[in-house]
XYZ file of C-alpha atoms in Angstrom:
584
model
C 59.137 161.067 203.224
C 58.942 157.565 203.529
C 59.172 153.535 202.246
C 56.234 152.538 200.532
C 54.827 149.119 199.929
C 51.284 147.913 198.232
C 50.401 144.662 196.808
C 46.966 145.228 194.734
C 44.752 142.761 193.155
C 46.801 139.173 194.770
C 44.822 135.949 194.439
C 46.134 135.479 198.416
C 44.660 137.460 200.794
C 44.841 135.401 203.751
C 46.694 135.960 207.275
C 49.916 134.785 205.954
C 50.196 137.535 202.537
C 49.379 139.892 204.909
C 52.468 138.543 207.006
C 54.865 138.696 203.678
C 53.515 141.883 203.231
C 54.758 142.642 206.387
C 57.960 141.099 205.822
C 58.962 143.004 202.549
C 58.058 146.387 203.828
C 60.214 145.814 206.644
C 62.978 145.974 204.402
C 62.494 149.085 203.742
C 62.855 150.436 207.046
C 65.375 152.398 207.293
C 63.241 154.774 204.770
C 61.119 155.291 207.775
C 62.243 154.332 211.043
C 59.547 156.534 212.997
C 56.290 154.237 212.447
C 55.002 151.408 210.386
C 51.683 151.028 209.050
C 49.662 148.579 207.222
C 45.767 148.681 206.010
C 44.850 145.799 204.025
C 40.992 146.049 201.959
C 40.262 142.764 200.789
C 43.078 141.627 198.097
C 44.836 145.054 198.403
C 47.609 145.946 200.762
C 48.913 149.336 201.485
C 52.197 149.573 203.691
C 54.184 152.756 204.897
C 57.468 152.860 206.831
C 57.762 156.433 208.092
C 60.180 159.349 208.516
C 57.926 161.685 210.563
C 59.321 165.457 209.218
C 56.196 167.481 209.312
C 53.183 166.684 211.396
C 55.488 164.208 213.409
C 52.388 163.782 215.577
C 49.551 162.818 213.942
C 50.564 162.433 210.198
C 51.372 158.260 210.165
C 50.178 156.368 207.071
C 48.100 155.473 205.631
C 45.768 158.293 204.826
C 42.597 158.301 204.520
C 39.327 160.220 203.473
C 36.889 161.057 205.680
C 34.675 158.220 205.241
C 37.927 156.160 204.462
C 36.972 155.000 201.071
C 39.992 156.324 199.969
C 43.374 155.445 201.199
C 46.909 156.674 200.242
C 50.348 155.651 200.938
C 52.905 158.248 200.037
C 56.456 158.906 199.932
C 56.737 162.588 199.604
C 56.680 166.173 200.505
C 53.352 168.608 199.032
C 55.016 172.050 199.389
C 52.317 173.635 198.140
C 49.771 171.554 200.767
C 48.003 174.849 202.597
C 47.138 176.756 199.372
C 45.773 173.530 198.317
C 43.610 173.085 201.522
C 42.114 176.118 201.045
C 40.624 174.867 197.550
C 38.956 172.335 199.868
C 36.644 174.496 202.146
C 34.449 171.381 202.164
C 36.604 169.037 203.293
C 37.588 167.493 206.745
C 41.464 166.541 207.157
C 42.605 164.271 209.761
C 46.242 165.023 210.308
C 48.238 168.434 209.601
C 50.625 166.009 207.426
C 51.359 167.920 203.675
C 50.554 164.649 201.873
C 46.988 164.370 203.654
C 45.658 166.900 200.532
C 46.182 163.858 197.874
C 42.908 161.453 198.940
C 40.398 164.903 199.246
C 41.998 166.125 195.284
C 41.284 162.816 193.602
C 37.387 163.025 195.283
C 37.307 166.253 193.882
C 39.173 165.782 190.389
C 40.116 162.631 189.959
C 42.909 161.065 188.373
C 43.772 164.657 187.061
C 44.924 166.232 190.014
C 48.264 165.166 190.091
C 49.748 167.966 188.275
C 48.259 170.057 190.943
C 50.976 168.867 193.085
C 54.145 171.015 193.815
C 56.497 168.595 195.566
C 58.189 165.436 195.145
C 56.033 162.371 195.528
C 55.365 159.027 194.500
C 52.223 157.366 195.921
C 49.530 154.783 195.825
C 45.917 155.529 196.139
C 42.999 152.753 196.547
C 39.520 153.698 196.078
C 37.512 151.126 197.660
C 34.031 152.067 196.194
C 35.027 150.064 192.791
C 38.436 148.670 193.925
C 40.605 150.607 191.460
C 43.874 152.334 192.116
C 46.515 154.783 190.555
C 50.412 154.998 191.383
C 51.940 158.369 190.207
C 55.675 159.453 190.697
C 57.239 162.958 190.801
C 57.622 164.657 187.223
C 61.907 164.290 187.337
C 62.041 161.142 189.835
C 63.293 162.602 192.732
C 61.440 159.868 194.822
C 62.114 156.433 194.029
C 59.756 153.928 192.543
C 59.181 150.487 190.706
C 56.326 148.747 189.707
C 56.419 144.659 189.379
C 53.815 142.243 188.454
C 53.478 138.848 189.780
C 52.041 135.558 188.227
C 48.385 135.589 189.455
C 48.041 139.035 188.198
C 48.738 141.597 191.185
C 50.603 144.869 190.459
C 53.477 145.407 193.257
C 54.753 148.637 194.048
C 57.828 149.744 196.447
C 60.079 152.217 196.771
C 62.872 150.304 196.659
C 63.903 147.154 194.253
C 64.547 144.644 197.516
C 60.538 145.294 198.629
C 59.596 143.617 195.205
C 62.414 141.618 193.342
C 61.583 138.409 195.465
C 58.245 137.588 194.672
C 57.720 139.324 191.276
C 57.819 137.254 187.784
C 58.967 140.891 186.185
C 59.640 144.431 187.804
C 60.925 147.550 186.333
C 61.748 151.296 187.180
C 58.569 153.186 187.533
C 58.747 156.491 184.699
C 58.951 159.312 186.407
C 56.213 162.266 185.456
C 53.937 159.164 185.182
C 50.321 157.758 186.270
C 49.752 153.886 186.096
C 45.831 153.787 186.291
C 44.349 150.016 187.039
C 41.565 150.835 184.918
C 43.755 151.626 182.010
C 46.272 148.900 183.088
C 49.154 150.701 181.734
C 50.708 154.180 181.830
C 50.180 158.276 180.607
C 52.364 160.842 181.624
C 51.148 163.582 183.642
C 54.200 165.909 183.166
C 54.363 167.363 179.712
C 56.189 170.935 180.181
C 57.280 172.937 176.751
C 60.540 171.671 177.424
C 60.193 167.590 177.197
C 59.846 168.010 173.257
C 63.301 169.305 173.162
C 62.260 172.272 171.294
C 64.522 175.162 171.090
C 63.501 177.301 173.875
C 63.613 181.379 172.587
C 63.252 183.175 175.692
C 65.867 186.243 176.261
C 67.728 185.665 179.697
C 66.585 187.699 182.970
C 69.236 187.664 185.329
C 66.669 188.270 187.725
C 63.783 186.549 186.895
C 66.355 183.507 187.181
C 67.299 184.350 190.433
C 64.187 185.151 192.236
C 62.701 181.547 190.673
C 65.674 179.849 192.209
C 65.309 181.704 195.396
C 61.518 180.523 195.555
C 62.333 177.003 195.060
C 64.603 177.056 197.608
C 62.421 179.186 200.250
C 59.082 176.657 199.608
C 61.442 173.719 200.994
C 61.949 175.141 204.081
C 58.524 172.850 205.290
C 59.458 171.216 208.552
C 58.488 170.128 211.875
C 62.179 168.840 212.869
C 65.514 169.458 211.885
C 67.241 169.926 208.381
C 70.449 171.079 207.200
C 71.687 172.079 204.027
C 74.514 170.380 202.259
C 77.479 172.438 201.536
C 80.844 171.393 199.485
C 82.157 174.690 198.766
C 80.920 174.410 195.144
C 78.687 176.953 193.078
C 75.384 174.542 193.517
C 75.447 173.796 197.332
C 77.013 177.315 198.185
C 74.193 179.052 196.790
C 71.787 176.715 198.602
C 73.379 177.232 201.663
C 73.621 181.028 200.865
C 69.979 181.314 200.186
C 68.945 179.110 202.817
C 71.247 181.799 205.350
C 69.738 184.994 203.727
C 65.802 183.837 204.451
C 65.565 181.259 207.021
C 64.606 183.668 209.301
C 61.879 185.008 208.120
C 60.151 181.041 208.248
C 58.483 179.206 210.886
C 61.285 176.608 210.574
C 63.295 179.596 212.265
C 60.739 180.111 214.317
C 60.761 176.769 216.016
C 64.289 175.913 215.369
C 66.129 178.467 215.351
C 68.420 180.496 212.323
C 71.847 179.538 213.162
C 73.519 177.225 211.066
C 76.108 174.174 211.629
C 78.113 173.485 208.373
C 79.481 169.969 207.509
C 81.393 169.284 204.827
C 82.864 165.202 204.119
C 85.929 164.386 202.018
C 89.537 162.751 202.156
C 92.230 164.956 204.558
C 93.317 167.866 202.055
C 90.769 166.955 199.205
C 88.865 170.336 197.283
C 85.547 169.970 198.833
C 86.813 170.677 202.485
C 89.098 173.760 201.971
C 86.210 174.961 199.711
C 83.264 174.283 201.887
C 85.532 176.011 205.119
C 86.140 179.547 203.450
C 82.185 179.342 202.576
C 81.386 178.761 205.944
C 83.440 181.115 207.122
C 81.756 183.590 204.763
C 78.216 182.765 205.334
C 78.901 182.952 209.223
C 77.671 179.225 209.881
C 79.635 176.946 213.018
C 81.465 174.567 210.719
C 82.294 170.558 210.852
C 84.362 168.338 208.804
C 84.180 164.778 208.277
C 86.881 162.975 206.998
C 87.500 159.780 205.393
C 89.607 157.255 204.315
C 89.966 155.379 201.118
C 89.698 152.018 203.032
C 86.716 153.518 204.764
C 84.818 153.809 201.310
C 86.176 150.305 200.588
C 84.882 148.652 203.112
C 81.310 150.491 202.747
C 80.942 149.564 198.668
C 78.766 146.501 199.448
C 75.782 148.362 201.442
C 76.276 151.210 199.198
C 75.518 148.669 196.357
C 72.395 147.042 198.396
C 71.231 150.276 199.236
C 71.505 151.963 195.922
C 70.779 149.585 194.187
C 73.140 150.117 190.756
C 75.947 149.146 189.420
C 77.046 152.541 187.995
C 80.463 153.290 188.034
C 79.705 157.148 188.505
C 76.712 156.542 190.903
C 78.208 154.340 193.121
C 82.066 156.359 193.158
C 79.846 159.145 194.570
C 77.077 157.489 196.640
C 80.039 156.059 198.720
C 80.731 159.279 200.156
C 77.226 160.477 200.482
C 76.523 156.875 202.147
C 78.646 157.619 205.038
C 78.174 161.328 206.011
C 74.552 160.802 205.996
C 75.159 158.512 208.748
C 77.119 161.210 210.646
C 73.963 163.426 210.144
C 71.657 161.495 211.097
C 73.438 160.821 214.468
C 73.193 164.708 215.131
C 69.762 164.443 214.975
C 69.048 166.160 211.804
C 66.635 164.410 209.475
C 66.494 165.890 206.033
C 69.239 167.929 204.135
C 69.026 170.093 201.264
C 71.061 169.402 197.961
C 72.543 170.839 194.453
C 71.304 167.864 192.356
C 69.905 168.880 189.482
C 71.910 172.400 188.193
C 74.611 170.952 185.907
C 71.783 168.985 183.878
C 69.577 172.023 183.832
C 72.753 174.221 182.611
C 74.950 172.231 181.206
C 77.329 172.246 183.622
C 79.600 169.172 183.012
C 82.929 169.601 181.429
C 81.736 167.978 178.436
C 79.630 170.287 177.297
C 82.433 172.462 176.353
C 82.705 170.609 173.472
C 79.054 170.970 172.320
C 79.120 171.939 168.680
C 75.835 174.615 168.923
C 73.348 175.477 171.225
C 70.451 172.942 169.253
C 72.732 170.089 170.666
C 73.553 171.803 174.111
C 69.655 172.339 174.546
C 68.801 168.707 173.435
C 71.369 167.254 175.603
C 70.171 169.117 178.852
C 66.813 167.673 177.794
C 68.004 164.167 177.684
C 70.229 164.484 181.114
C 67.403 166.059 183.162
C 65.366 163.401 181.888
C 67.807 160.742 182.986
C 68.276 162.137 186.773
C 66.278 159.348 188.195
C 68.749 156.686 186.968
C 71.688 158.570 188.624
C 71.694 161.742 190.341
C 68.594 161.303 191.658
C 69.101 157.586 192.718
C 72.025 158.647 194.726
C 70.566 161.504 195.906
C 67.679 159.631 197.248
C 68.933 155.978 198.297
C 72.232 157.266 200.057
C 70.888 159.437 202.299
C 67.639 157.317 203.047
C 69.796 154.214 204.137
C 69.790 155.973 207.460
C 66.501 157.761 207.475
C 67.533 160.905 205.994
C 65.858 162.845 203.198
C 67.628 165.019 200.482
C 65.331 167.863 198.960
C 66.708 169.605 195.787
C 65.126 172.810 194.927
C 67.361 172.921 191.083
C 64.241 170.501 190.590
C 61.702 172.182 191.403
C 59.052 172.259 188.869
C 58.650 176.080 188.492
C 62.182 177.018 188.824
C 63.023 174.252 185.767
C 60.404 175.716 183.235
C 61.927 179.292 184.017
C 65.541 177.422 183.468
C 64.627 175.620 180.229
C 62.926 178.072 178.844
C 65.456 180.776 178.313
C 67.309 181.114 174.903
C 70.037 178.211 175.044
C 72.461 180.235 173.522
C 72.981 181.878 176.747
C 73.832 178.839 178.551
C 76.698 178.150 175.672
C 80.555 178.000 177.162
C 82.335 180.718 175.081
C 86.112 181.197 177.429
C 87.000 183.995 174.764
C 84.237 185.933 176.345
C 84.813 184.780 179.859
C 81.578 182.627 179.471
C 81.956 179.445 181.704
C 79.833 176.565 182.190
C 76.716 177.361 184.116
C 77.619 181.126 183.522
C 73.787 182.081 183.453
C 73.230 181.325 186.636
C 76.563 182.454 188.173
C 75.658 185.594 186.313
C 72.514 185.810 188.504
C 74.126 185.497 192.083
C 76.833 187.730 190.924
C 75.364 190.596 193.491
C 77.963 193.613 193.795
C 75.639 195.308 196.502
C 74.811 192.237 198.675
C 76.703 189.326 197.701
C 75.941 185.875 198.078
C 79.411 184.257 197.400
C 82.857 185.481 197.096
C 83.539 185.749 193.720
C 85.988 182.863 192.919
C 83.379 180.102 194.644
C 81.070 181.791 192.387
C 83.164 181.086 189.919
C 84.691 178.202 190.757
C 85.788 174.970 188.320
C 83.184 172.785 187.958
C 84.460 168.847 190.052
C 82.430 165.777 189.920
C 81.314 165.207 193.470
C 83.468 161.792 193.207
C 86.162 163.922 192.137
C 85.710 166.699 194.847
C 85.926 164.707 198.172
C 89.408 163.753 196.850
C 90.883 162.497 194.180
C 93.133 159.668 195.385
C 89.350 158.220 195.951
C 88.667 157.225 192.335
C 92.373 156.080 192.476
C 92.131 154.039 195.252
C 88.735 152.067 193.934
C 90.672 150.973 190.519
C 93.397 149.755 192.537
C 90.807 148.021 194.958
C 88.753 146.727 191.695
C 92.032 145.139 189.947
C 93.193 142.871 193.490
C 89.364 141.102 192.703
C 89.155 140.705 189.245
C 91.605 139.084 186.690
C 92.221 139.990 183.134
C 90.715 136.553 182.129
C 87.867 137.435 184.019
C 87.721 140.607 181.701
C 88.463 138.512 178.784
C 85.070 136.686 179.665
C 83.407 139.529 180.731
C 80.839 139.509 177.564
C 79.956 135.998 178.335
C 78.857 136.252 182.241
C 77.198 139.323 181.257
C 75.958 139.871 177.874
C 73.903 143.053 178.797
C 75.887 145.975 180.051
C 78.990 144.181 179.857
C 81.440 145.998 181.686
C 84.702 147.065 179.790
C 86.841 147.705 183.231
C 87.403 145.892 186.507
C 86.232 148.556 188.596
C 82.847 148.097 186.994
C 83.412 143.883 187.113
C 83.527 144.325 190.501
C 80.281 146.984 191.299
C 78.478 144.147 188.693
C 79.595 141.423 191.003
C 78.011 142.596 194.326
C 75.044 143.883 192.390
C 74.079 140.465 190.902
C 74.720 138.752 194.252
C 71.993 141.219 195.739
C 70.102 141.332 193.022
C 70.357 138.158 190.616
C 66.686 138.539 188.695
C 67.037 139.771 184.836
C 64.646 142.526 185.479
C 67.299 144.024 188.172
C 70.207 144.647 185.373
C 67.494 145.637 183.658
C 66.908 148.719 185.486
C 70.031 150.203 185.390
C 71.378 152.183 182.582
C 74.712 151.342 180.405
C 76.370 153.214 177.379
C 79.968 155.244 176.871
C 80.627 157.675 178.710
C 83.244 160.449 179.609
C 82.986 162.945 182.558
C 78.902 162.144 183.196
C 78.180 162.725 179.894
C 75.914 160.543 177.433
C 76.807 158.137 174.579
C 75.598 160.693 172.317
C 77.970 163.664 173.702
C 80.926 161.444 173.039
C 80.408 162.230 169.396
C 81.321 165.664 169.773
C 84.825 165.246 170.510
C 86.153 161.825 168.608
C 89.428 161.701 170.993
C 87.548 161.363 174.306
C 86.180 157.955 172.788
C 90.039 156.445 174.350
C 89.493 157.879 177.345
C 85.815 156.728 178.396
C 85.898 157.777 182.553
C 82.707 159.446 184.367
C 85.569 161.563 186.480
C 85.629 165.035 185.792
C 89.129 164.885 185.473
C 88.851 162.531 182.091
C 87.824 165.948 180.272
C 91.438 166.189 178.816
C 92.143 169.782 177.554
C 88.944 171.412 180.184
C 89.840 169.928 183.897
C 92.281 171.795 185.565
C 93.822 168.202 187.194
C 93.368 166.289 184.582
C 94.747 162.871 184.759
C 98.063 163.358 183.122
C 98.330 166.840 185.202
C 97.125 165.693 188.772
C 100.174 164.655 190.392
C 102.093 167.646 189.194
C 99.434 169.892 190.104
C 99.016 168.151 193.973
C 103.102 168.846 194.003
C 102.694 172.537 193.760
C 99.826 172.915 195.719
C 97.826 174.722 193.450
C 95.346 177.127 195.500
C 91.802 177.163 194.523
C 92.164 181.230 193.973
C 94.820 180.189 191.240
C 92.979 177.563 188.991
C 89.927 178.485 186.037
C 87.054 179.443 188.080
C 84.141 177.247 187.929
C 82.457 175.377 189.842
C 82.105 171.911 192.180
C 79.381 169.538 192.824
C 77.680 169.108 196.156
C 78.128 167.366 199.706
C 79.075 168.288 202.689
C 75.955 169.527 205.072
C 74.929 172.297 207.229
C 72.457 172.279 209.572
C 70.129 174.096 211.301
C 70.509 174.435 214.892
C-alpha cells in the first residue's frame, strides 16, 4: 500500500512540472514513508510514495513491463497475485511485489482484467506505445482515490484530496468499482455483482457456507513480508477477526517468518466498553494484551490533523477517526505496519441499531445495498486515512469480494431483527461462529450489543466534543449558518466547527463537494429515518440516539454509568472495532 500521484496529458512538461510533481506527492508521504519514486514519459508523470509490506526489497514503484512500455503506480494489495502468475507462464516479473501482476494482465487482456483482481487497489497504468492510460479503484473503495482535471486538459490523480486540490480547476471522489479509460475519456464500472441492482436476494442461509467464506477472506490477508496486527475492541466484528486470525495463523508463512503469538491492543477513555471488552477477549484468545488510553482533551487537541488527514467534515467520521488517528500512531511506533479491521459487517448485515426499525426485509435488503455502497465516503475513509497518517494500512476482510456475494446473496429475511425470537442484529453471522465444540468467542461477546466505535472508546467522548464545539461557535453563528454555507449546512455546532477546519484546509467548491450530507440517526441514511417518524427530533450518528434499542441511551446513560452495569448484564449484541493486536 501506498500514496499515489500521476499527472497525464499536461501542456508543461519541463524540469520545473516535474519539480511540482515532486512537490505534491510529497504530501502524501506519510502514505509511504519507505521510498519515493517518480518516472515521467513525455507529458505524463507517475509518482509513488511507498509502504514496503511485501517484497520490502525489490518491489518500489513504479512497475514496469518487461520492455517497460507499460508502467503502473499502485496503491494496493493483489491477494490473489501467485495464482495469477501462474496464468502468465510467458511472462518475466521483476520484483516478487503482489501488485507487479497488473502491467503483464493488461498486455494480455487489456482493459478487462481488472475484475481479475482479488484485493484492494486503486492504480494508474500508462501504456507508452499510443500514450493512453486507465485509473481503476477497488469495487467497495477501500483504497482512496480522486480524479481532478486541470485547465490545459491533464487528468490528475492522487490518493489523497491535498495531492490535487491546488492546482486543479475541478476534482472529485473517484467511484469506486470503476475504470476511467483516456480513450473513452470518462468512466464504466467494472464491478457489477447480482447484488448492486438491489434485487431481493433468495438464497436459504448456510451457517456454514457463511462461515468458511468469512474464514477465507480473512486467511487470504494474511500476505506479508513485515509485521501486522489485528485490531481488537472486544466487539463481535474485531473479535472474530482476531479469533480467526489466532485459530490459522500458524499454518501461514506470515507465522513462519514472524512468528504466531499475538500482542493485543485495545484504545479508549479509562473505564470506557471497548477496553473491559477487548481484555476478557484477550484473555480468552490467549494473546499478551495492551491498552491505550486517552483523554478527552487528547482527542481535542488532535481534531485539526484528523480533519487534514481525513479529509471530511462528517460528524460520525471524524468522532471516530479521532480515536483511530491516535492509536495508529502507538502502532506504528511498535513497529507494526498494517492492522486488520471489522469495517464493513454492520453494512453487509444490517447491523446498526436502526435497522431495528426496518419495516420488511425488501427495505432491510435495499438499505444494506445503499450503505455498502456508501463505505467509501465513511467507513472506509476512516478506515483508510486514519491509519495511513502514520504509514499504517488497515485490511478488512468483511469486504472482501467473495465473502460479500456469499453475504448478499442469502435470503434477507434471515438477516431481519425479530427479539421475540431472540433474533438480534447481525444474528446470521453470530449464528455462524456460535461453535459449541470449538468455540471462537464466549458467548455474550458473541452476542454482545452492537456500540458505534465513537460510542465504544467511551462515551463522555461524544460529550466532551459538543461541549468543545459550543466554546467556538455562537448561536448567531448558527443563525447564519445557511448563509456561510449553503451546501451541507450544518444544523449543530459540533458540525460548525468540523466545517470550519475543513474549509480552512480545504477552501475549493469541489472539496465540500466530496463529502456527503443528509439526516441522520445512529449511522443510518436519510431514507431509514422514515421508518421511525420520532427519531426525526433526535438526528445524532451515536449509537446511543437509537431511543427505545441502545441499552445507554441518552436519557439512560448517566443512570446506567451509576450502577455500573456489567457487560454480562445488558442485551447482547455487539460493538464496533478498534483496539489492535499484533503479531509478534
Amino acid at each position: 500500500m501506498c500514496g499515489i500521484l500521476a499527472v497525464l496529458g499536461c501542456s508543461d512538461h519541463s524540469r520545473a512540472k516535474r519539480v511540482r510533481v515532486l512537490e505534491l506527492s510529497r504530501r502524501l508521504k506519510h502514505r509511504g514513508p519507505d521510498w519515493s519514486g517518480l518516472h515521467q514519459h513525455g507529458d505524463c508523470f507517475l509518482a509513488h510514495q511507498r509502504l514496503a509490506i511485501v517484497d520490502p526489497a525489490s518491489g518500489d514503484q513504479p512497475l514496469f513491463n518487461e520492455d517497460k512500455s507499460v508502467i503502473v503506480t499502485v496503491n494496493g494489495e493483489i491477494y490473489n497475485h501467485e495464482e495469477l502468475r501462474k496464468q502468465l507462464p510467458g511472462h518475466k516479473f521483476r520484483t516478487g511485489s503482489d501488485c507487479d501482476v497488473i502491467a503483464h494482465l493488461y498486455e494480455e487482456h487489456g482493459e478487462g482484467f481488472v475484475d481479475m483482481l482479488d484485493g484492494i487497489f486503486s492504480f494508474v497504468l500508462l501504456d507508452t506505445r499510443d500514450n493512453s492510460f486507465i485509473v481503476a479503484r477497488d469495487a467497495i473503495g477501500v483504497t482512496s482515490l480522486y480524479i481532478g482535471w486541470g485547465l490545459d486538459g491533464s487528468v490528475w490523480i492522487s490518493s489523497e484530496m491535498k495531492g490535487l486540490n491546488d492546482d486543479c480547476e475541478h476534482f472529485e471522489c473517484f467511484p469506486p468499482g470503476h475504470l476511467y479509460s483516456s480513450k473513452d475519456r470518462g468512466f464504466r464500472r467494472w464491478y457489477n455483482p447480482p447484488w448492486f441492482s438491489e434485487a431481493i436476494p433468495s438464497a436459504p442461509y448456510d451457517p456454514l457456507v457463511l462461515r468458511r467464506a468469512f474464514e477465507q477472506a480473512v486467511i487470504k490477508r494474511l500476505m506479508t513480508g513485515v509485521p501486522f496486527g489485528v485490531l481488537l475492541s472486544g466487539g463481535l466484528d474485531s473479535s472474530l477477526v482476531a479469533s480467526i486470525t489466532s485459530r490459522y495463523l500458524a499454518n501461514t508463512k506470515a507465522a513462519e517468518q514472524w512468528g504466531s503469538k499475538l500482542h493485543s491492543f485495545c484504545v479508549g477513555l479509562e473505564g470506557s466498553p471497548d477496553l473491559k471488552a477487548a481484555k476478557e477477549v484477550a484473555d480468552y484468545l490467549g494473546t499478551v494484551h495492551h491498552e491505550f488510553h486517552f483523554t478527552v482533551q487528547d482527542g481535542i487537541d488532535a481534531i485539526e490533523d484528523v480533519i487534514y488527514h481525513v479529509e471530511t467534515y462528517d460528524v460520525t467520521t471524524i468522532r471516530a477517526s479521532t480515536p483511530m488517528f491516535l492509536m495508529s500512531r502507538k502502532i506504528k511506533s511498535l513497529g507494526v505496519k498494517w492492522v486488520i479491521s471489522g469495517e464493513g459487517s454492520d453494512e453487509i448485515f444490517g447491523g446498526y441499531l436502526y435497522f431495528h426499525k426496518a419495516p420488511n426485509k425488501e427495505e432491510f435488503h435495499r438499505e444494506t445495498c445503499r450503505k455498502i455502497k456508501a463505505l467509501h465516503q465513511y467507513d472506509c475513509l476512516r478506515a483508510n486515512k486514519s491509519t495511513f497518517a502514520w504509514g499504517l494500512e488497515a485490511r478488512v476482510p468483511f469486504l472482501d469480494k467473495e465473502f460479500i456475494n456469499a453475504a448478499m446473496n442469502i435470503d434477507p429475511e434471515h438477516k431481519m431483527i425479530k427479539r421475540d425470537e431472540g433474533r438480534i442484529e447481525k444474528w446470521i453471522l453470530r449464528r455462524a461462529f456460535d461453535d459449541e465444540d470449538q468455540p471462537y468467542l464466549p458467548k455474550h461477546i458473541l452476542y454482545r450489543q452492537k456500540e458505534q466505535f465513537s460510542d465504544g472508546v467511551g462515551y463522555s467522548w461524544i460529550d466532551g466534543l459538543k461541549a468543545h464545539a459550543a466554546k467556538h461557535v455562537t448561536d448567531k453563528m448558527m443563525l447564519n449558518a445557511g448563509n456561510i454555507y449553503p451546501h451541507n449546512t450544518p444544523v449543530t455546532k459540533e458540525a460548525y466547527y468540523y466545517r470550519m477546519i475543513f474549509e480552512r484546509f480545504f477552501p475549493q467548491n469541489s472539496a465540500r463537494l466530496t463529502v456527503p450530507g443528509g439526516a441522520s440517526v445512529a449511522c443510518s441514511t436519510a431514507k431509514a429515518v422514515e421508518w421511525d417518524a420520532a427519531w426525526s427530533n433526535n438526528l445524532d450518528p451515536s449509537g446511543r440516539a437509537a431511543l427505545g434499542v441502545h441499552i445507554s441511551a441518552y436519557e439512560n446513560q448517566n443512570n446506567l454509568a451509576n450502577k455500573g452495569v456489567e457487560i454480562e448484564k445488558i442485551i447482547p449484541m455487539d460493538a464496533a472495532p478498534l483496539g489492535v493486536a499484533i503479531q509478534s
